[in-house]
PDB file of C-alpha atoms in Angstrom:
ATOM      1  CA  UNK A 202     -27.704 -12.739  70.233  1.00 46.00           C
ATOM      2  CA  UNK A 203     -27.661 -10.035  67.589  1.00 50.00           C
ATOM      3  CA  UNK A 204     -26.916 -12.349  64.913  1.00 50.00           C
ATOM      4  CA  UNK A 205     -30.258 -14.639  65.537  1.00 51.00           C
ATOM      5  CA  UNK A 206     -28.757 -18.166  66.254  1.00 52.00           C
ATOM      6  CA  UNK A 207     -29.968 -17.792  69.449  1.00 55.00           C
ATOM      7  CA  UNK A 208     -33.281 -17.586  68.623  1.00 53.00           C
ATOM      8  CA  UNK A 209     -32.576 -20.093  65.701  1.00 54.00           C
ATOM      9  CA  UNK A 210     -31.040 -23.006  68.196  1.00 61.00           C
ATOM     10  CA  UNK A 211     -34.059 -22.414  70.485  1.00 58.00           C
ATOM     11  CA  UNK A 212     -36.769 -22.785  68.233  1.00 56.00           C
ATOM     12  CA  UNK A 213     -34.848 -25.830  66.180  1.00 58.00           C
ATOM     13  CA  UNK A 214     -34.183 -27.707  69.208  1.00 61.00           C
ATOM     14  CA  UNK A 215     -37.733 -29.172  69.827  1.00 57.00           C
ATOM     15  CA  UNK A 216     -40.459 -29.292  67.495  1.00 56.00           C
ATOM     16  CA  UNK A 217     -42.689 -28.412  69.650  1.00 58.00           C
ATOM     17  CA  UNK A 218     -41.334 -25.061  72.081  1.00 59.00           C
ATOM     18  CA  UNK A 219     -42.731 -22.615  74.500  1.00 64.00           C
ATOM     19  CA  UNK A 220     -40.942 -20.059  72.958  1.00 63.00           C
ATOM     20  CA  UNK A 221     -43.247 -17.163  72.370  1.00 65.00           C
ATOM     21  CA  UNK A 222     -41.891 -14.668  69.711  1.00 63.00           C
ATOM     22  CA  UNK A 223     -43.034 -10.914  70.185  1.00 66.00           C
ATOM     23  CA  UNK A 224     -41.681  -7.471  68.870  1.00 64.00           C
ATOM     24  CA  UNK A 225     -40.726  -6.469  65.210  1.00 63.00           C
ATOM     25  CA  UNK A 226     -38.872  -9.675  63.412  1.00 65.00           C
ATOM     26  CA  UNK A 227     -38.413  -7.581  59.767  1.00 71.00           C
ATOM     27  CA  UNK A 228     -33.893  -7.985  59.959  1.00 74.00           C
ATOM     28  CA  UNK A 229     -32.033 -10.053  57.810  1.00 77.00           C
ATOM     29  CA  UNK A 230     -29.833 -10.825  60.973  1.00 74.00           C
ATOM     30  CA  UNK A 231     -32.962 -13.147  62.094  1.00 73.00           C
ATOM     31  CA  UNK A 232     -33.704 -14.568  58.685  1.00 76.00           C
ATOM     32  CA  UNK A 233     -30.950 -15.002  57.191  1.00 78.00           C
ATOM     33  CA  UNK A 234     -29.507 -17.604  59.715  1.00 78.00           C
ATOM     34  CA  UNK A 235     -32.456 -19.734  58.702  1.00 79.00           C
ATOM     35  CA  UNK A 236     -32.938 -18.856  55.234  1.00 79.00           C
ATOM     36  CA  UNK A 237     -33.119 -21.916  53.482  1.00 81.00           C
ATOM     37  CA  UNK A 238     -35.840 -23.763  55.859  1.00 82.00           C
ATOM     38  CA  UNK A 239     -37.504 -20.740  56.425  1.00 78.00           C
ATOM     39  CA  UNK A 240     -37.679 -20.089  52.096  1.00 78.00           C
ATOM     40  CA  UNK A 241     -38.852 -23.243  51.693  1.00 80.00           C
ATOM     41  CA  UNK A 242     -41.851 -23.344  54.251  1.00 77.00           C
ATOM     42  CA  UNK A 243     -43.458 -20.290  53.101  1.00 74.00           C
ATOM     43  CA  UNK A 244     -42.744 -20.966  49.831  1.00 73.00           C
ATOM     44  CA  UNK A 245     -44.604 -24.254  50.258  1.00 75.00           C
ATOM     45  CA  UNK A 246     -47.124 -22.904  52.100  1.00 70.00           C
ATOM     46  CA  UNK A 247     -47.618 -19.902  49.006  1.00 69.00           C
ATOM     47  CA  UNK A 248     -47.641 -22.924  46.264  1.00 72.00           C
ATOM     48  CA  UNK A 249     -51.738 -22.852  46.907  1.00 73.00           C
ATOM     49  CA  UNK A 250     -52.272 -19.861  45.747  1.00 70.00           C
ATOM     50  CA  UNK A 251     -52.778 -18.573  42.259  1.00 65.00           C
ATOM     51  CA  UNK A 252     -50.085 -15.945  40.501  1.00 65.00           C
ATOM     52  CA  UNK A 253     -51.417 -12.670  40.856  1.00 59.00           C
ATOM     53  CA  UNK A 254     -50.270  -9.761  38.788  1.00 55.00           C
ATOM     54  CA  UNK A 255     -49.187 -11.517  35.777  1.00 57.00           C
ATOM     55  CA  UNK A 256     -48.578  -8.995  32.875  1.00 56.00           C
ATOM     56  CA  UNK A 257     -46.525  -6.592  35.293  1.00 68.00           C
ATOM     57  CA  UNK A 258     -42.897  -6.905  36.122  1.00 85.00           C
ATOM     58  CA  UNK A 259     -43.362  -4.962  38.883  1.00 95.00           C
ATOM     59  CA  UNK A 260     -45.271  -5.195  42.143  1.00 95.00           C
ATOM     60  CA  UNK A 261     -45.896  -1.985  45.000  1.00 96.00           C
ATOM     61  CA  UNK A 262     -47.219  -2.458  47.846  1.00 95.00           C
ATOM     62  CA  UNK A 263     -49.163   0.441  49.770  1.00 94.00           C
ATOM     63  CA  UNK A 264     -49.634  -0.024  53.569  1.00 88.00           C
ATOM     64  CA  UNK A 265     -52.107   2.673  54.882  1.00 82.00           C
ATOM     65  CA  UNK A 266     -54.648   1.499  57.058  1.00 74.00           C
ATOM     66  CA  UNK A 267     -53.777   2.243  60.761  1.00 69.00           C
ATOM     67  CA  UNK A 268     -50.351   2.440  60.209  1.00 68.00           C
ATOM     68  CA  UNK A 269     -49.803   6.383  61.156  1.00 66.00           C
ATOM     69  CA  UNK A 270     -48.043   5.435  64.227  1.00 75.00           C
ATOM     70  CA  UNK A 271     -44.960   4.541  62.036  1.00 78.00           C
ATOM     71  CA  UNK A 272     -45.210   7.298  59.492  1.00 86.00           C
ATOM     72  CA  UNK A 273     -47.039   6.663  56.128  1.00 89.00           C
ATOM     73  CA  UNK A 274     -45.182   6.908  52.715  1.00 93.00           C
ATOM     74  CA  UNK A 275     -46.205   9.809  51.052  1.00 94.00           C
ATOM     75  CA  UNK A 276     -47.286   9.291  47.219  1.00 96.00           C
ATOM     76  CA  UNK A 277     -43.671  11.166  46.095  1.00 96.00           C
ATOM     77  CA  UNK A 278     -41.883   7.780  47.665  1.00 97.00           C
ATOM     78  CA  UNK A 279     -43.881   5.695  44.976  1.00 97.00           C
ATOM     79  CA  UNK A 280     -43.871   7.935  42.250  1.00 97.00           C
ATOM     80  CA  UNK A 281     -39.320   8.706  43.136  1.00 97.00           C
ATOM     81  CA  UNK A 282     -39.291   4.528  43.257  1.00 98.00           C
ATOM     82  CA  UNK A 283     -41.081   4.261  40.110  1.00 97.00           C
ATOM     83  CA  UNK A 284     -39.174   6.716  37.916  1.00 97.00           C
ATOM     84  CA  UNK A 285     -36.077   4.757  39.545  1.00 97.00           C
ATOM     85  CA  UNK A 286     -36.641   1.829  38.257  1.00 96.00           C
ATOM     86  CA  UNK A 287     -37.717   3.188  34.640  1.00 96.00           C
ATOM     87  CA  UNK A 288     -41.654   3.276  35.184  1.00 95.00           C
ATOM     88  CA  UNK A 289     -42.251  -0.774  34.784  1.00 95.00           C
ATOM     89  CA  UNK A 290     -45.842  -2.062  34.459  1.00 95.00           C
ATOM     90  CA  UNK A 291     -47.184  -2.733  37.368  1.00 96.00           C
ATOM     91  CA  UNK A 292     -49.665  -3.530  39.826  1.00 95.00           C
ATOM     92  CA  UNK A 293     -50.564  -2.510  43.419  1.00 96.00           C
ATOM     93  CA  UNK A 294     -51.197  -4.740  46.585  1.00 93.00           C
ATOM     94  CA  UNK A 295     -52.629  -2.408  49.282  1.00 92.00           C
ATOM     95  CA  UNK A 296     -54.789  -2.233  52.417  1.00 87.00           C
ATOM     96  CA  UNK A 297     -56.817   0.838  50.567  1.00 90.00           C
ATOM     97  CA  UNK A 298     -57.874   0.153  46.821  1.00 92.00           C
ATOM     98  CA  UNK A 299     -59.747   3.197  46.550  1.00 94.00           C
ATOM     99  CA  UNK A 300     -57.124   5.197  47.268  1.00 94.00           C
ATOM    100  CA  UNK A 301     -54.636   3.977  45.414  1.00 96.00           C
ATOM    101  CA  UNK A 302     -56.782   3.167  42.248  1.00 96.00           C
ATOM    102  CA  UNK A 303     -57.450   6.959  42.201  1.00 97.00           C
ATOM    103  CA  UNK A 304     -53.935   8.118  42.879  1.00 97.00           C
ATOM    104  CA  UNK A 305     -51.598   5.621  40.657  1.00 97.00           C
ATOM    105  CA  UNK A 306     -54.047   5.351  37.861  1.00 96.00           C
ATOM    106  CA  UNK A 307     -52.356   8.475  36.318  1.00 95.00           C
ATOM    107  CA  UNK A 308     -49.042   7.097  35.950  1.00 96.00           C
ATOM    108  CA  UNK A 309     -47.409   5.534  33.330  1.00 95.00           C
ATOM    109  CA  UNK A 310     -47.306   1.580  33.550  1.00 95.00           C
ATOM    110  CA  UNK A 311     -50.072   1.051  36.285  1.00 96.00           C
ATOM    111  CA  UNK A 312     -51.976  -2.028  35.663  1.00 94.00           C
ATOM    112  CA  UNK A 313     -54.377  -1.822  38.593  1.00 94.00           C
ATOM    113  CA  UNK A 314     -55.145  -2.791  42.203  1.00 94.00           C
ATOM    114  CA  UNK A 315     -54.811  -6.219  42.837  1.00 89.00           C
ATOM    115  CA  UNK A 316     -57.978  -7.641  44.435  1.00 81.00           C
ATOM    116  CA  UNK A 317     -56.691  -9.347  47.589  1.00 75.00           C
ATOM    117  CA  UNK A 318     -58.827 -10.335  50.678  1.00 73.00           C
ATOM    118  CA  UNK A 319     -58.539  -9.081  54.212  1.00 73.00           C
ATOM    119  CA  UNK A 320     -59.800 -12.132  55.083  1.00 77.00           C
ATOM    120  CA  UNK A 321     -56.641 -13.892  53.344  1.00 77.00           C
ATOM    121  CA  UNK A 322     -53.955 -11.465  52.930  1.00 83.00           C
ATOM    122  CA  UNK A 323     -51.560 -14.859  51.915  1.00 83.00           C
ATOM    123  CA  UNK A 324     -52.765 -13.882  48.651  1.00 83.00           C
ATOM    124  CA  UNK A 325     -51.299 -10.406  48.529  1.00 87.00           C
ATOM    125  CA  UNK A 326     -48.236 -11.589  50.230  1.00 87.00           C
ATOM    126  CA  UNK A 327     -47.534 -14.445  48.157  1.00 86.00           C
ATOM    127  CA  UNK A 328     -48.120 -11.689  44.699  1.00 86.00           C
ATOM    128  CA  UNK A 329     -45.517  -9.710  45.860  1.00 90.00           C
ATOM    129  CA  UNK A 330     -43.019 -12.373  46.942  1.00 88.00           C
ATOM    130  CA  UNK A 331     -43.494 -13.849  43.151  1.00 87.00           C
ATOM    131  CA  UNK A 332     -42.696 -10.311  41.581  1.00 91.00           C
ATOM    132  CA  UNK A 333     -39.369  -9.460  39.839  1.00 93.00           C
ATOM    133  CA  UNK A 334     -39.648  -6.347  41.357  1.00 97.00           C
ATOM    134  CA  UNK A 335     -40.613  -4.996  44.487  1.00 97.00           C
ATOM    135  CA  UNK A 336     -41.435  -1.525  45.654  1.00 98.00           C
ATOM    136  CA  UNK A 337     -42.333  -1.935  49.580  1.00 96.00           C
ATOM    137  CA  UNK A 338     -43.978  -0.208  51.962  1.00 94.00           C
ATOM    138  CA  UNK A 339     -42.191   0.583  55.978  1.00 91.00           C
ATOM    139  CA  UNK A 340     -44.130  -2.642  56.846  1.00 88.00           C
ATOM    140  CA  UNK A 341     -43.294  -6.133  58.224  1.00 86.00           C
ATOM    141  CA  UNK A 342     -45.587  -7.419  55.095  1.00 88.00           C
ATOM    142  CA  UNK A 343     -43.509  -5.948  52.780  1.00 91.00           C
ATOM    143  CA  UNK A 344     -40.345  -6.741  54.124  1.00 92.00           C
ATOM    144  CA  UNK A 345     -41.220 -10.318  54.495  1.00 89.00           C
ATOM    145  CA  UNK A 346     -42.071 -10.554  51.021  1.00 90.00           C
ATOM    146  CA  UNK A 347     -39.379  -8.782  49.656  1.00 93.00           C
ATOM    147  CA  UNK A 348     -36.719 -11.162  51.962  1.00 90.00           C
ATOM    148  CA  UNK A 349     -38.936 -14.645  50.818  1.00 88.00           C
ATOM    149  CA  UNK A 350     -38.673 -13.392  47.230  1.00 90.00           C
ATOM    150  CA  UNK A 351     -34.958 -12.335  47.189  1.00 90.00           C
ATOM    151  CA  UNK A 352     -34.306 -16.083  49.299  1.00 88.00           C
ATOM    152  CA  UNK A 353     -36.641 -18.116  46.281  1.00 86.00           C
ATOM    153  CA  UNK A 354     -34.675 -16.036  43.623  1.00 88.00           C
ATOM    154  CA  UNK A 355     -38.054 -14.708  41.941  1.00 88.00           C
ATOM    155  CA  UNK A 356     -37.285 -11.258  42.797  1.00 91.00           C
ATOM    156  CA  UNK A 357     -34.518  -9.753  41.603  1.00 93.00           C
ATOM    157  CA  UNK A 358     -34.828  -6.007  42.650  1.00 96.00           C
ATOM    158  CA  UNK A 359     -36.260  -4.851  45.448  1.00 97.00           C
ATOM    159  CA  UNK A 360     -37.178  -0.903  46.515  1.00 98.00           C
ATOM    160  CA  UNK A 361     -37.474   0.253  50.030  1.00 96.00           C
ATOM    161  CA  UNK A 362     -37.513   3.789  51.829  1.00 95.00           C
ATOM    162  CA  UNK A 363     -34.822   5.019  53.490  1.00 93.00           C
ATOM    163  CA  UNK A 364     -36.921   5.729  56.891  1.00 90.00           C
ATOM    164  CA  UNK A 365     -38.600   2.944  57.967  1.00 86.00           C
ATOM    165  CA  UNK A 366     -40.060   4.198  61.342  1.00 85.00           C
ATOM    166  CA  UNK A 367     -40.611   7.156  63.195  1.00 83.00           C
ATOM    167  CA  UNK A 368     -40.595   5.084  66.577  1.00 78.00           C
ATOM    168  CA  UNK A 369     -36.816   3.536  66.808  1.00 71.00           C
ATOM    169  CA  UNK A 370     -35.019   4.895  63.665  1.00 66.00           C
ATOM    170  CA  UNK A 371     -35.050   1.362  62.370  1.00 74.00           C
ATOM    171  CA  UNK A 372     -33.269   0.202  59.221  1.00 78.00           C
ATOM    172  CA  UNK A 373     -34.241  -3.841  58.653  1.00 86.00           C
ATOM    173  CA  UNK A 374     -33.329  -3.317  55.018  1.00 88.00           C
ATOM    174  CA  UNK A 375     -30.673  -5.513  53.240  1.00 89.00           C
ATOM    175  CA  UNK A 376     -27.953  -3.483  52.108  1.00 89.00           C
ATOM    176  CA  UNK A 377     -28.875  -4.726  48.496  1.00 91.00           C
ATOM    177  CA  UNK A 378     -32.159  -3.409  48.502  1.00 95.00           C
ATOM    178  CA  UNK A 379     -32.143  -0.243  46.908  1.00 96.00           C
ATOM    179  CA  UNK A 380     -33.322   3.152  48.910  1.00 96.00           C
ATOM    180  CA  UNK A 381     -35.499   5.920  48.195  1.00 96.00           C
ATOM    181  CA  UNK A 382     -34.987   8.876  50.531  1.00 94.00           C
ATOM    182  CA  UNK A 383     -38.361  10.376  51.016  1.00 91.00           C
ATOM    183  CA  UNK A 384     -39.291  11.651  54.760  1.00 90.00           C
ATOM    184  CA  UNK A 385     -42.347   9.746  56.634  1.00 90.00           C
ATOM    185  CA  UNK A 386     -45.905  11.613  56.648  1.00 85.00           C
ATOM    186  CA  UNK A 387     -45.767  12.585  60.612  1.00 78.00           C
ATOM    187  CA  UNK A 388     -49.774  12.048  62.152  1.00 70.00           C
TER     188      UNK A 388
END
């Protein structure tokens, strides 16, 4: 069912299932029709870890590592989504700090890398779904966080690209997040 009650009634019917999910789950249509219990699990589940970011109104998130298969954001998406929203302090959450240290450090309102753990990334996830703002990354981390903060109400604004994929032309996005249209880095 395109609309996710389907899946929904399955998994609610017994607290224990054999229902194994697989395949790319970033859609509203699938959240949505469980917001509420869905919100308030991972929101529970985030309560143990420290604020990260504080002093920034703005989080962006940078997915690069092994990720050329979908297309990588080119720095112009981040710097286009910045100026957008007005150039806000912020912070990064990414999968390379070196990178992105050396490449945002130049504009106006960064505020660092946050130091997150690949051995933990609930830490990075939880920092972004905490921010007012959110620029994201084509990534089912980002778009998660972006959905759980929008559902909590922390984040009010959220930033996406236009192309999310160069596999299936997907568009998961909300029509209330707002778009940047800057083309995917081909490998």
């Amino acid at each position: 069912n395109n609309d996710g009650t389907t899946l929904r009634d399955a998994l609610q019917k017994e607290k224990q299932t054999r229902v194994i999910c697989q395949g790319y789950w970033q859609d509203a249509r699938y959240a949505d029709s469980v917001a509420a219990e869905l919100a308030a699990d991972l929101k529970m589940h985030g309560d143990r870890y420290p604020v990260a970011g504080n002093g920034a109104d703005c989080i962006v998130h940078v997915r690069r590592h092994d990720y050329g298969h979908h297309g990588l954001l080119p720095f112009a998406y981040y710097q286009a989504a910045l100026a957008h929203c007005g150039h806000p302090r912020f912070h990064v959450v990414t999968d390379e700090p070196n990178y992105c240290d050396y490449v945002f450090k130049r504009l106006p309102g960064y505020a660092g890398v946050i130091k997150g753990s690949t051995a933990d990334p609930w830490s990075d996830f939880f920092a972004l779904s905490r921010s007012r703002l959110q620029i994201i990354a084509n990534s089912s981390f980002s778009w998660w966080s972006a959905w759980l903060g929008r559902a909590t109400g922390s984040t009010s604004s959220v930033v996406a690209p236009v192309e999310w994929s160069l596999m299936d032309g997907a568009n998961p996005c909300p029509v209330d997040w707002q778009r940047i249209d800057t083309p995917l880095t081909r490998p």
